[in-house]
Short mmCIF file of C-alpha atoms in Angstrom, two decimals:
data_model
loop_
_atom_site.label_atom_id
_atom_site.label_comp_id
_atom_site.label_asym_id
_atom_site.label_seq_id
_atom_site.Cartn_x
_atom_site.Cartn_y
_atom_site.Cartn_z
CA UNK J 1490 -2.14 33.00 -20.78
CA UNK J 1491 0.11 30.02 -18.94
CA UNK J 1492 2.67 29.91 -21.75
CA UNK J 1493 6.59 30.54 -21.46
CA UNK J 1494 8.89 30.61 -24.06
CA UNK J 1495 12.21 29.74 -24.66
CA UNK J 1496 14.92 32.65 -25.67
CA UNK J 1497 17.23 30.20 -27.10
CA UNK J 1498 15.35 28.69 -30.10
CA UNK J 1499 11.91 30.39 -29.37
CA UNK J 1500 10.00 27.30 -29.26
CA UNK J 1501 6.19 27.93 -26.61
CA UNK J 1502 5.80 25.86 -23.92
CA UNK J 1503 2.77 25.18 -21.40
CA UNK J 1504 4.11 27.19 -17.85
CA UNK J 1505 5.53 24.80 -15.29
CA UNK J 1506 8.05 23.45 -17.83
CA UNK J 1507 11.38 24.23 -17.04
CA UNK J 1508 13.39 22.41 -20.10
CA UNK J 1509 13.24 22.98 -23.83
CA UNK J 1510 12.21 20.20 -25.12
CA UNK J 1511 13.47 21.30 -28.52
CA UNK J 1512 17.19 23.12 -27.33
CA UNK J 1513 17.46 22.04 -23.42
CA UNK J 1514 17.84 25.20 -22.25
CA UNK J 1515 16.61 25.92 -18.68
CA UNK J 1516 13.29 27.92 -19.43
CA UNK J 1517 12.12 31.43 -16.81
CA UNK J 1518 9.25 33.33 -17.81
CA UNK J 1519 11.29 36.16 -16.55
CA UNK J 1520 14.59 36.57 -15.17
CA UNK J 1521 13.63 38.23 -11.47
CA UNK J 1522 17.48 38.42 -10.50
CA UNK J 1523 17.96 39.91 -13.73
CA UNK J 1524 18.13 43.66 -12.51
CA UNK J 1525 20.40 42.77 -9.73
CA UNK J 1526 23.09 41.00 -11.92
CA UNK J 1527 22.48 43.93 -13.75
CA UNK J 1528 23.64 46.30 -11.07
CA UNK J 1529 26.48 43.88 -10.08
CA UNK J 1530 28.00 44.04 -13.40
CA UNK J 1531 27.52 47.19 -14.50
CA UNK J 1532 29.07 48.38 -10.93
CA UNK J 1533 32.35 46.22 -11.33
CA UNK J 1534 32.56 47.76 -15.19
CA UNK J 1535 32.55 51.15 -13.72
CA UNK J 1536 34.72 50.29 -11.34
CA UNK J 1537 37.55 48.63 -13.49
CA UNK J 1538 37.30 51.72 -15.89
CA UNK J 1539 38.85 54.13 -13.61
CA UNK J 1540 42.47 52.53 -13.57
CA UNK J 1541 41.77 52.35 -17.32
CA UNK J 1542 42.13 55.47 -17.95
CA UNK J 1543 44.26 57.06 -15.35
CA UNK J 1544 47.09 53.89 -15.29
CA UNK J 1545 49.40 53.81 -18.84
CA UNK J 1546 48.30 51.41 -21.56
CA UNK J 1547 51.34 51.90 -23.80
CA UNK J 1548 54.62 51.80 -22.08
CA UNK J 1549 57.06 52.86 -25.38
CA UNK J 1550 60.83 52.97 -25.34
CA UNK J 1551 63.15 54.39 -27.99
CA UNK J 1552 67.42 54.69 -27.92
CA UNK J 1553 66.29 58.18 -26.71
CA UNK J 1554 63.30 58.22 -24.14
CA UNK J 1555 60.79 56.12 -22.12
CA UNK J 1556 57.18 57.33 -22.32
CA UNK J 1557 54.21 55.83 -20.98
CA UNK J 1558 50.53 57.00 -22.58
CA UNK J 1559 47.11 56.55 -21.07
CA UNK J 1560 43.80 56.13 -23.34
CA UNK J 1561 43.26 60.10 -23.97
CA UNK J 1562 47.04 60.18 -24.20
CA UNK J 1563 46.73 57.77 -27.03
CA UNK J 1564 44.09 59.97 -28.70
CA UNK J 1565 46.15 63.18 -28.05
CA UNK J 1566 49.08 61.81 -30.11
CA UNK J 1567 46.95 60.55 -33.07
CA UNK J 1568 45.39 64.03 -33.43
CA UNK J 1569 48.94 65.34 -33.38
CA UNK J 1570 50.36 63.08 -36.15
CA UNK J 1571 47.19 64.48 -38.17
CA UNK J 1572 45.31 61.21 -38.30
CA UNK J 1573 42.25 62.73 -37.00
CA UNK J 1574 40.06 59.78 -38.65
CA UNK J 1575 41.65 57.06 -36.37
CA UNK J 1576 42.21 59.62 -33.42
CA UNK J 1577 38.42 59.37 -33.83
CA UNK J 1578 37.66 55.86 -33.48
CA UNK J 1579 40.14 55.16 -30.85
CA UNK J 1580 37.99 57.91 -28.82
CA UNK J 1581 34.33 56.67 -29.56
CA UNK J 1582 35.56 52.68 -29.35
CA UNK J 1583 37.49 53.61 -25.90
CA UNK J 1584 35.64 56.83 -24.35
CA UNK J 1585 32.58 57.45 -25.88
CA UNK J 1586 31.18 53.91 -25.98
CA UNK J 1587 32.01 52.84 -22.53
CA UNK J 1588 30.64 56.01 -20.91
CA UNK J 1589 27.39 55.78 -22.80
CA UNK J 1590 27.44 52.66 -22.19
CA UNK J 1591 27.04 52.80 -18.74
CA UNK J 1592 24.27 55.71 -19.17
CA UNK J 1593 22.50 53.17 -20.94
CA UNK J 1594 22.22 50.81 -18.97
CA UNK J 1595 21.88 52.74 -15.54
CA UNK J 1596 18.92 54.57 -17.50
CA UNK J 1597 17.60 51.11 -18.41
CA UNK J 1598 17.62 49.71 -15.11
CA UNK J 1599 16.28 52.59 -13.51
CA UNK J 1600 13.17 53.05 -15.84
CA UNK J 1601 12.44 49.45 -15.54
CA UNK J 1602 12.56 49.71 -11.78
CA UNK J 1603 10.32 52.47 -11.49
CA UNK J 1604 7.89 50.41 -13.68
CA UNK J 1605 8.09 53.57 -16.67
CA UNK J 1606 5.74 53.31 -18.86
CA UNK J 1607 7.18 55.58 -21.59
CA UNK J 1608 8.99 55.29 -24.37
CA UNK J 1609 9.09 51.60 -24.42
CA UNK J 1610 10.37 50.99 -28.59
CA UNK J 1611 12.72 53.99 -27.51
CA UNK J 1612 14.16 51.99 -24.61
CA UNK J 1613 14.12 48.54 -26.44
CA UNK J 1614 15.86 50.06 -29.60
CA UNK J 1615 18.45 51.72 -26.73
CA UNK J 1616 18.74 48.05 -25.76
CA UNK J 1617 19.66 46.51 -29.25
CA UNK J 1618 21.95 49.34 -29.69
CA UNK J 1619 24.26 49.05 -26.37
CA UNK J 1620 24.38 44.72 -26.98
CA UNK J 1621 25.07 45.26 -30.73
CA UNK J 1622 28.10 48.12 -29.91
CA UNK J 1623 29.78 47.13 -26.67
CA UNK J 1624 32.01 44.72 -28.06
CA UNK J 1625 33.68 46.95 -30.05
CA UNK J 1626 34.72 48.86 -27.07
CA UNK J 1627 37.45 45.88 -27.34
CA UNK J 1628 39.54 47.33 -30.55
CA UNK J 1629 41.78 48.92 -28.31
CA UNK J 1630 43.24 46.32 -26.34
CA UNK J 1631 43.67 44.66 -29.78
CA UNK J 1632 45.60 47.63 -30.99
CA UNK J 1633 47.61 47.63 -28.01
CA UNK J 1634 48.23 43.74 -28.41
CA UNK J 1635 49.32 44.03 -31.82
CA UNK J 1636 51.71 47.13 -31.34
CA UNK J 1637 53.58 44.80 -28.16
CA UNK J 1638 53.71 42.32 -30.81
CA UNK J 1639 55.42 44.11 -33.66
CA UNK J 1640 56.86 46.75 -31.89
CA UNK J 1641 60.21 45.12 -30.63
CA UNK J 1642 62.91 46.05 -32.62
CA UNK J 1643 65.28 45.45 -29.93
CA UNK J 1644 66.69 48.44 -28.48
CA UNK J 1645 65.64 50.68 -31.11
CA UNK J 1646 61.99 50.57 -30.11
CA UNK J 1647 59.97 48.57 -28.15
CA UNK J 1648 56.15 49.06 -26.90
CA UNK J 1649 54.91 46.90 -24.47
CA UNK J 1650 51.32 47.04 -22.79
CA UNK J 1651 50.41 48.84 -19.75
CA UNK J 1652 48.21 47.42 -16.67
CA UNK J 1653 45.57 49.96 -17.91
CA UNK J 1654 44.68 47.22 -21.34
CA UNK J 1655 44.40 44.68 -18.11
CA UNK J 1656 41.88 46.63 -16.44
CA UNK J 1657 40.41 48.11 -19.97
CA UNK J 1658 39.15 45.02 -21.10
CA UNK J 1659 38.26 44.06 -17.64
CA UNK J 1660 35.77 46.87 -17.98
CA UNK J 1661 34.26 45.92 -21.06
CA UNK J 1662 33.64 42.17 -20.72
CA UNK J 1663 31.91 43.06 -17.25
CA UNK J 1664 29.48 45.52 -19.11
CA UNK J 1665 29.15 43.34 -21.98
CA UNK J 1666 27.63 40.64 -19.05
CA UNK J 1667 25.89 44.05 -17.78
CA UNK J 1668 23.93 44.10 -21.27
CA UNK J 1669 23.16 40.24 -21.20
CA UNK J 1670 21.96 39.88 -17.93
CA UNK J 1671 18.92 42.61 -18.90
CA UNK J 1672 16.07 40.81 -19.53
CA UNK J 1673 14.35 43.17 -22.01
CA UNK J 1674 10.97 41.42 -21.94
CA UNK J 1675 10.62 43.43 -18.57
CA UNK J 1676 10.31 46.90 -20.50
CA UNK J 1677 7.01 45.36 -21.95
CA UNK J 1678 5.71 43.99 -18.28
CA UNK J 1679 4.01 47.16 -17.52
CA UNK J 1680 1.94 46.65 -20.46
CA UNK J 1681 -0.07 43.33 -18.97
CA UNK J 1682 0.61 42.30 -15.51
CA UNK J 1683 2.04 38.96 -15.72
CA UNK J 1684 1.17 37.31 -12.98
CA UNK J 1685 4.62 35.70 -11.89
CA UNK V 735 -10.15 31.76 -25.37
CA UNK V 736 -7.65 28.68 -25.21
CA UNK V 737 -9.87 26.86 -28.37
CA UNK V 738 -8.65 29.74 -30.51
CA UNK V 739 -4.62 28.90 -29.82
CA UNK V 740 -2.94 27.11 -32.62
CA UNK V 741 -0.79 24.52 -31.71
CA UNK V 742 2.44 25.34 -29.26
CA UNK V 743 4.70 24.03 -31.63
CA UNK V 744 3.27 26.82 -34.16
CA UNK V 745 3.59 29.33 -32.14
CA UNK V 746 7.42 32.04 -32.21
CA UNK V 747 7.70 33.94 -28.82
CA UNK V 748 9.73 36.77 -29.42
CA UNK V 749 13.01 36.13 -27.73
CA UNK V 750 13.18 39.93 -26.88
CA UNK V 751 9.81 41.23 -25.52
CA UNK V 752 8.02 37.83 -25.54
CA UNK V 753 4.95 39.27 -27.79
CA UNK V 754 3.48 35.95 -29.45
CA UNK V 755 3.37 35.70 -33.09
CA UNK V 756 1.53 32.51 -34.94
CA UNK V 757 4.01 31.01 -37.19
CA UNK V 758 3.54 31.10 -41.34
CA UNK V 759 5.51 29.67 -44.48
CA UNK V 760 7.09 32.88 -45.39
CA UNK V 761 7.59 33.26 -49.44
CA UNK V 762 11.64 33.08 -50.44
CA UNK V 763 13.59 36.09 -49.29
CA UNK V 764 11.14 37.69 -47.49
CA UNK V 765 11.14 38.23 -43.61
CA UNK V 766 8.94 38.33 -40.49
CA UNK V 767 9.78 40.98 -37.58
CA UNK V 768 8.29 40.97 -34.18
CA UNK V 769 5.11 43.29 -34.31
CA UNK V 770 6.13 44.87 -30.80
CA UNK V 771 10.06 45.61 -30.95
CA UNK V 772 10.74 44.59 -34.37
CA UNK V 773 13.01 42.02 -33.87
CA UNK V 774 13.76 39.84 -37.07
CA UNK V 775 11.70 36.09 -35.88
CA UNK V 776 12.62 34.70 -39.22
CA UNK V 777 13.97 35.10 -42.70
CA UNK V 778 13.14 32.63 -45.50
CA UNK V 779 16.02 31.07 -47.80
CA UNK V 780 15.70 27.86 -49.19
CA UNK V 781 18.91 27.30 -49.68
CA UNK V 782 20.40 28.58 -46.64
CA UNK V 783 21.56 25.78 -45.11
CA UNK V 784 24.10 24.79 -47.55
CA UNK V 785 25.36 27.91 -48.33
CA UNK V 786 25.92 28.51 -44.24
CA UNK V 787 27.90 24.63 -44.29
CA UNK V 788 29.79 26.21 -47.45
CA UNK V 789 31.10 29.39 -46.09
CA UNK V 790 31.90 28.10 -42.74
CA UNK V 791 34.09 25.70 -44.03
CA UNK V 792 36.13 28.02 -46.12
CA UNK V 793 36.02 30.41 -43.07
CA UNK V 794 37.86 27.58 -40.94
CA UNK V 795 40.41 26.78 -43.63
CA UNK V 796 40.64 30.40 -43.90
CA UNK V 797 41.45 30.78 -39.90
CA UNK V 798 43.36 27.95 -40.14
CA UNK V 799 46.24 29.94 -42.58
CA UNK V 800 45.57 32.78 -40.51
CA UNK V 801 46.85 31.72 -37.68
CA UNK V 802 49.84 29.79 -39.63
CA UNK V 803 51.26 31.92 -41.83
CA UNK V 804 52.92 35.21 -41.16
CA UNK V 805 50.76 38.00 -40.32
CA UNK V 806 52.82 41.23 -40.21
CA UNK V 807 56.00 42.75 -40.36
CA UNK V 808 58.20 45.74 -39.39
CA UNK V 809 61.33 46.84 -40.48
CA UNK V 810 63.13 49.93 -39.04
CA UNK V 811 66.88 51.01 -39.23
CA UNK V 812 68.27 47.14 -40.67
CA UNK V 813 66.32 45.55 -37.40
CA UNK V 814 63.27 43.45 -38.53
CA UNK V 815 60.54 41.45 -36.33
CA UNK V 816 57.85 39.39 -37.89
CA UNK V 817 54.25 38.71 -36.27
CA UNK V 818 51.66 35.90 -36.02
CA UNK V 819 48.52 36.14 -34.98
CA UNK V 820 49.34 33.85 -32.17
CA UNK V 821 52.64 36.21 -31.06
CA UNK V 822 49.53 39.19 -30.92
CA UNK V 823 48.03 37.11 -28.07
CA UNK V 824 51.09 36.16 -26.66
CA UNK V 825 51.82 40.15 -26.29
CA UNK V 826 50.11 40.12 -22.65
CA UNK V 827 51.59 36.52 -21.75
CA UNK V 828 53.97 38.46 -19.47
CA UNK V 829 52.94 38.73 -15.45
CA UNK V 830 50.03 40.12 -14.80
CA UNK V 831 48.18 40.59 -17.51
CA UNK V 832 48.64 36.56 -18.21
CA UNK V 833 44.56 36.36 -17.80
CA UNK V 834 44.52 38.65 -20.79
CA UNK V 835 46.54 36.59 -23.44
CA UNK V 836 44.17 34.31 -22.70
CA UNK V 837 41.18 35.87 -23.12
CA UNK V 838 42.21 37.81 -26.04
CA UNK V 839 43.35 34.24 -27.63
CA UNK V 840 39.48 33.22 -26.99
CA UNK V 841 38.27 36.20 -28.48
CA UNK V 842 39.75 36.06 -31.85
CA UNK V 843 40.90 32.43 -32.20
CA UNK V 844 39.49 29.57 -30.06
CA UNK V 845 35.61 31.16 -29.97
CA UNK V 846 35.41 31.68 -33.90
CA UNK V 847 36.79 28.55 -34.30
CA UNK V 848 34.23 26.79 -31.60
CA UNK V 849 31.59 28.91 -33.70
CA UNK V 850 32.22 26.96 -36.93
CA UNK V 851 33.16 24.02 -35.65
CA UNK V 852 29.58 23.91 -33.60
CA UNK V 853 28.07 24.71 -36.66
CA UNK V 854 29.56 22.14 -39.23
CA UNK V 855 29.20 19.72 -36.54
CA UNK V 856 24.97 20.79 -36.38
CA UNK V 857 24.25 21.45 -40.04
CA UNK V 858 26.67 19.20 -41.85
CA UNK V 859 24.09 16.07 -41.70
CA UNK V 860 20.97 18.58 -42.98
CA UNK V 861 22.79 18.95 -46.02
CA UNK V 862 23.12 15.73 -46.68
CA UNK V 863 19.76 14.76 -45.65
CA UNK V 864 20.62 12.89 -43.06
CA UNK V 865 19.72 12.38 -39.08
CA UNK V 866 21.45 15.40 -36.85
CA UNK V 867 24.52 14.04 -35.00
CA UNK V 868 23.87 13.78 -30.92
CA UNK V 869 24.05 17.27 -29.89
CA UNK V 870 23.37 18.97 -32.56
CA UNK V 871 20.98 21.61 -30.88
CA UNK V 872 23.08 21.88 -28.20
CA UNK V 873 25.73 22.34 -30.61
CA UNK V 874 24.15 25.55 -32.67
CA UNK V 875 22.93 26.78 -29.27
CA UNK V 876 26.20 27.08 -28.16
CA UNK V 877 27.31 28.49 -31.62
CA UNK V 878 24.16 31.13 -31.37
CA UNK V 879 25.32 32.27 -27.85
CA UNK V 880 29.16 32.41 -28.68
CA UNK V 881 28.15 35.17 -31.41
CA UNK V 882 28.80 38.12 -29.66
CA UNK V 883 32.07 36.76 -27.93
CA UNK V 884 33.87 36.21 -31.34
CA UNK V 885 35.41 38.97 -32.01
CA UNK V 886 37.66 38.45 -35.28
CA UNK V 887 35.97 41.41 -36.97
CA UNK V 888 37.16 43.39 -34.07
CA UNK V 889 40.34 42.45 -34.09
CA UNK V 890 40.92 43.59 -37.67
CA UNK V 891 39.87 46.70 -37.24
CA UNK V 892 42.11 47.14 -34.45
CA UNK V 893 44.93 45.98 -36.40
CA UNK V 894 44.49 49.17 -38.79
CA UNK V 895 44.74 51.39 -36.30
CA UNK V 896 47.45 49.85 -34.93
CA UNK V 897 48.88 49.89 -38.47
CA UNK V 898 48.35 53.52 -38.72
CA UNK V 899 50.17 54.53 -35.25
CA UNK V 900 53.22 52.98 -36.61
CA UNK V 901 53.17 53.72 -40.30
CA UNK V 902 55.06 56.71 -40.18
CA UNK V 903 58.11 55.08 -38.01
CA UNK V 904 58.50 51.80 -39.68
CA UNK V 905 57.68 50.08 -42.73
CA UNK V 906 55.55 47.15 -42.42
CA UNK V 907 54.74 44.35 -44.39
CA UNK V 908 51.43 42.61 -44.56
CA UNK V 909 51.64 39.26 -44.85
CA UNK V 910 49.35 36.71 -45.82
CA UNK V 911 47.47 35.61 -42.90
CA UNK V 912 46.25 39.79 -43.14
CA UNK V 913 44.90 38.65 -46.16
CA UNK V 914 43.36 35.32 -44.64
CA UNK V 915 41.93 36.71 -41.37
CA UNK V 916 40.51 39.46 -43.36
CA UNK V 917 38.55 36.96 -45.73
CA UNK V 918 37.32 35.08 -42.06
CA UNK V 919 36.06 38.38 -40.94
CA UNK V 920 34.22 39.36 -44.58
CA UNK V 921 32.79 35.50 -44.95
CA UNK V 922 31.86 34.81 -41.31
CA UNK V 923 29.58 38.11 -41.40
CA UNK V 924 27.98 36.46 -44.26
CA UNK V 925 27.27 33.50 -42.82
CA UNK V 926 25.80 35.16 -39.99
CA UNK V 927 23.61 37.35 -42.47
CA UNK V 928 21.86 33.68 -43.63
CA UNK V 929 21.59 32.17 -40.04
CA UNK V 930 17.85 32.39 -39.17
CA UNK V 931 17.02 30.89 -36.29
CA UNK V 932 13.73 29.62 -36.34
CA UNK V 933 13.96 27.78 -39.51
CA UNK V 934 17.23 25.80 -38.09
CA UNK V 935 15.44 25.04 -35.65
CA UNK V 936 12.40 23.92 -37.96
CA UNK V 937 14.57 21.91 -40.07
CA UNK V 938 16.60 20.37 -36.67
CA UNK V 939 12.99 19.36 -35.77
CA UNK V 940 12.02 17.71 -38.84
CA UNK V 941 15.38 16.00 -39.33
CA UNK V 942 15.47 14.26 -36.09
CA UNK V 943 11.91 12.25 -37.28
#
């Protein structure tokens, strides 16, 4: 009915407007480049996640050996000291996340593409769910930081990071754009035909 | 049709599937969801203001000793290296993973801090009934977009696990920043709990008149 609102503070303004007057934020009754940026950023995310996992991300030294250990290497040895718990979280914040992450969002894309009609609260709730969990894909360049930090008792032991944390959190901060560059007003679109 | 519309200004677009919703004085503690995706529009407590000024203040003294005092630990075979937060970001200062200290130092110091900072700097005049500073909407925008780029709660999980991996080689001592960044995570989610948009921006609006 003419009206476009504002996603920063919600305030309703008469179409044509282009400012908030309330927050100054640039006003767009939709975002039509949104998809795009979507692909863009989902496809660099994918991209960077490959030398993730297949370049070291803990390079350890002890008097006695030098060992380097990728993501799923990391995993492997918690399940082997017996902390299954934490061998568990490393694997859904690192693995499980990112992968389904990208899922998501491809699935996403592709349904609002197509113009899908079907299972619109699904998809939206699928929405809130990747935005709300992708940042905690991050935990495990944090652990990584803070074993190079405390880890460097000399030449007894030190741990440093590998290029794979580099390229790890490359991967995340690109999907975590990948999330906020869906405009999830489109899912609803097929409902009424705006007419911009 | 357009004789029935209320007023723009009383009018809440959902910021997530743009379904429009008529505004209404919501009785304390209760809350209004989008009809459509169920998105929370707004959440009524009186008081919220101050209590949002008061725990973000004690969440950036909080940071503040965080990022001061020592943070960790470890002590193996008569060799012993202590850790600040700041020597965690400093971890990837080396070559080529230089971008990453830096992000990693946004994540979990400079953003929160921004966060509460934007926020005292917004709200502080509410409480006192006074006139917003200039920039005060800009201000808790910027705080409101930051949110999911502050990642302190993150980071402290992280540090368990990390804590785990090398419990059984070392001993470590937690030190008091643990303690303080721990307390910045625990408040900072409450804050977050009592920050409803729409009526900040209500009150803003009225404040500025």
């Amino acid at each position: 009915m003419g009206l476009v609102a504002c996603r920063n503070c919600g305030q309703v303004h008469q179409k044509g407007v282009t400012r908030c007057k309330r927050c100054e934020s640039v006003l767009q009754s939709r975002d039509h480049q949104s998809l795009q940026k979507v692909w863009a950023w989902l496809i660099a995310g994918i991209i960077a996640y490959i030398p993730a996992n297949t370049y070291p991300m803990l390079l350890t030294s002890t008097l006695l050996e030098r060992s380097e250990s990728t993501i799923m290497g990391g995993v492997v040895d918690l399940v082997n000291y017996g902390a299954i718990g934490i061998a568990l979280v490393v694997f859904i914040a690192s693995v499980a996340i990112p992968v389904g992450k990208f899922l998501a969002i491809m699935y996403l894309a592709i349904s609002v593409q197509r113009g899908s009609q079907r299972h619109q609260h699904g998809r939206h709730k699928a929405y809130d769910i990747v935005e709300f969990i992708g940042r905690w894909s991050m935990i495990d360049v944090f652990v990584v930081a803070i074993l190079s930090a405390l880890v460097q008792l000399d030449t007894l032991a030190t741990i440093n990071p590998g290029i794979a944390a580099v390229s790890f959190a490359l991967s995340v901060i690109f999907t975590m754009l990948a999330a906020q560059s869906f405009d999830a007003r489109l899912i609803w679109d097929v409902d009424r035909k705006t007419d911009d | 049709m357009n004789d029935a519309l209320p007023s723009l200004d009383d009018l809440v677009a959902c910021p997530q599937c743009d379904t429009l919703h008529v505004a209404q004085d919501l009785p304390e503690g209760m809350r209004a969801c989008c009809q459509r995706c169920g998105h929370v529009l707004m959440s009524s407590q009186k008081t919220a203001v101050a209590r949002i000024i008061s725990l973000a203040l004690t969440a950036f003294v909080l940071m503040i000793a965080a990022i001061t005092f020592p943070f960790l630990s470890l002590n193996a075979g008569g060799v012993q290296n202590a850790t600040s937060v700041i020597d965690a970001v400093l971890a990837f200062s080396d070559g080529l993973a230089f971008p990453l200290a830096i992000a990693v130092a946004f994540f979990i110091v400079v953003l929160p801090l921004t966060r509460l900072t934007a926020l005292i700097y917004a709200l502080g005049p509410l409480v006192r009934e006074r006139k917003p500073y200039r920039g005060a909407r800009i201000a808790f925008g910027l705080a409101e977009r930051l949110r999911p780029w502050s990642m302190a709660e993150i980071f402290i999980v992280g540090v368990t696990v990390a804590l785990i991996k090398v419990a059984g080689m070392a001993a470590v001592t937690i030190g008091p920043a643990f303690w303080a960044f721990a307390g910045v995570v625990v408040i900072t989610i409450l804050k977050d709990q009592l920050i409803c948009r729409y009526s900040i921006w209500e009150a803003l609006d009225q404040a500025k008149a």
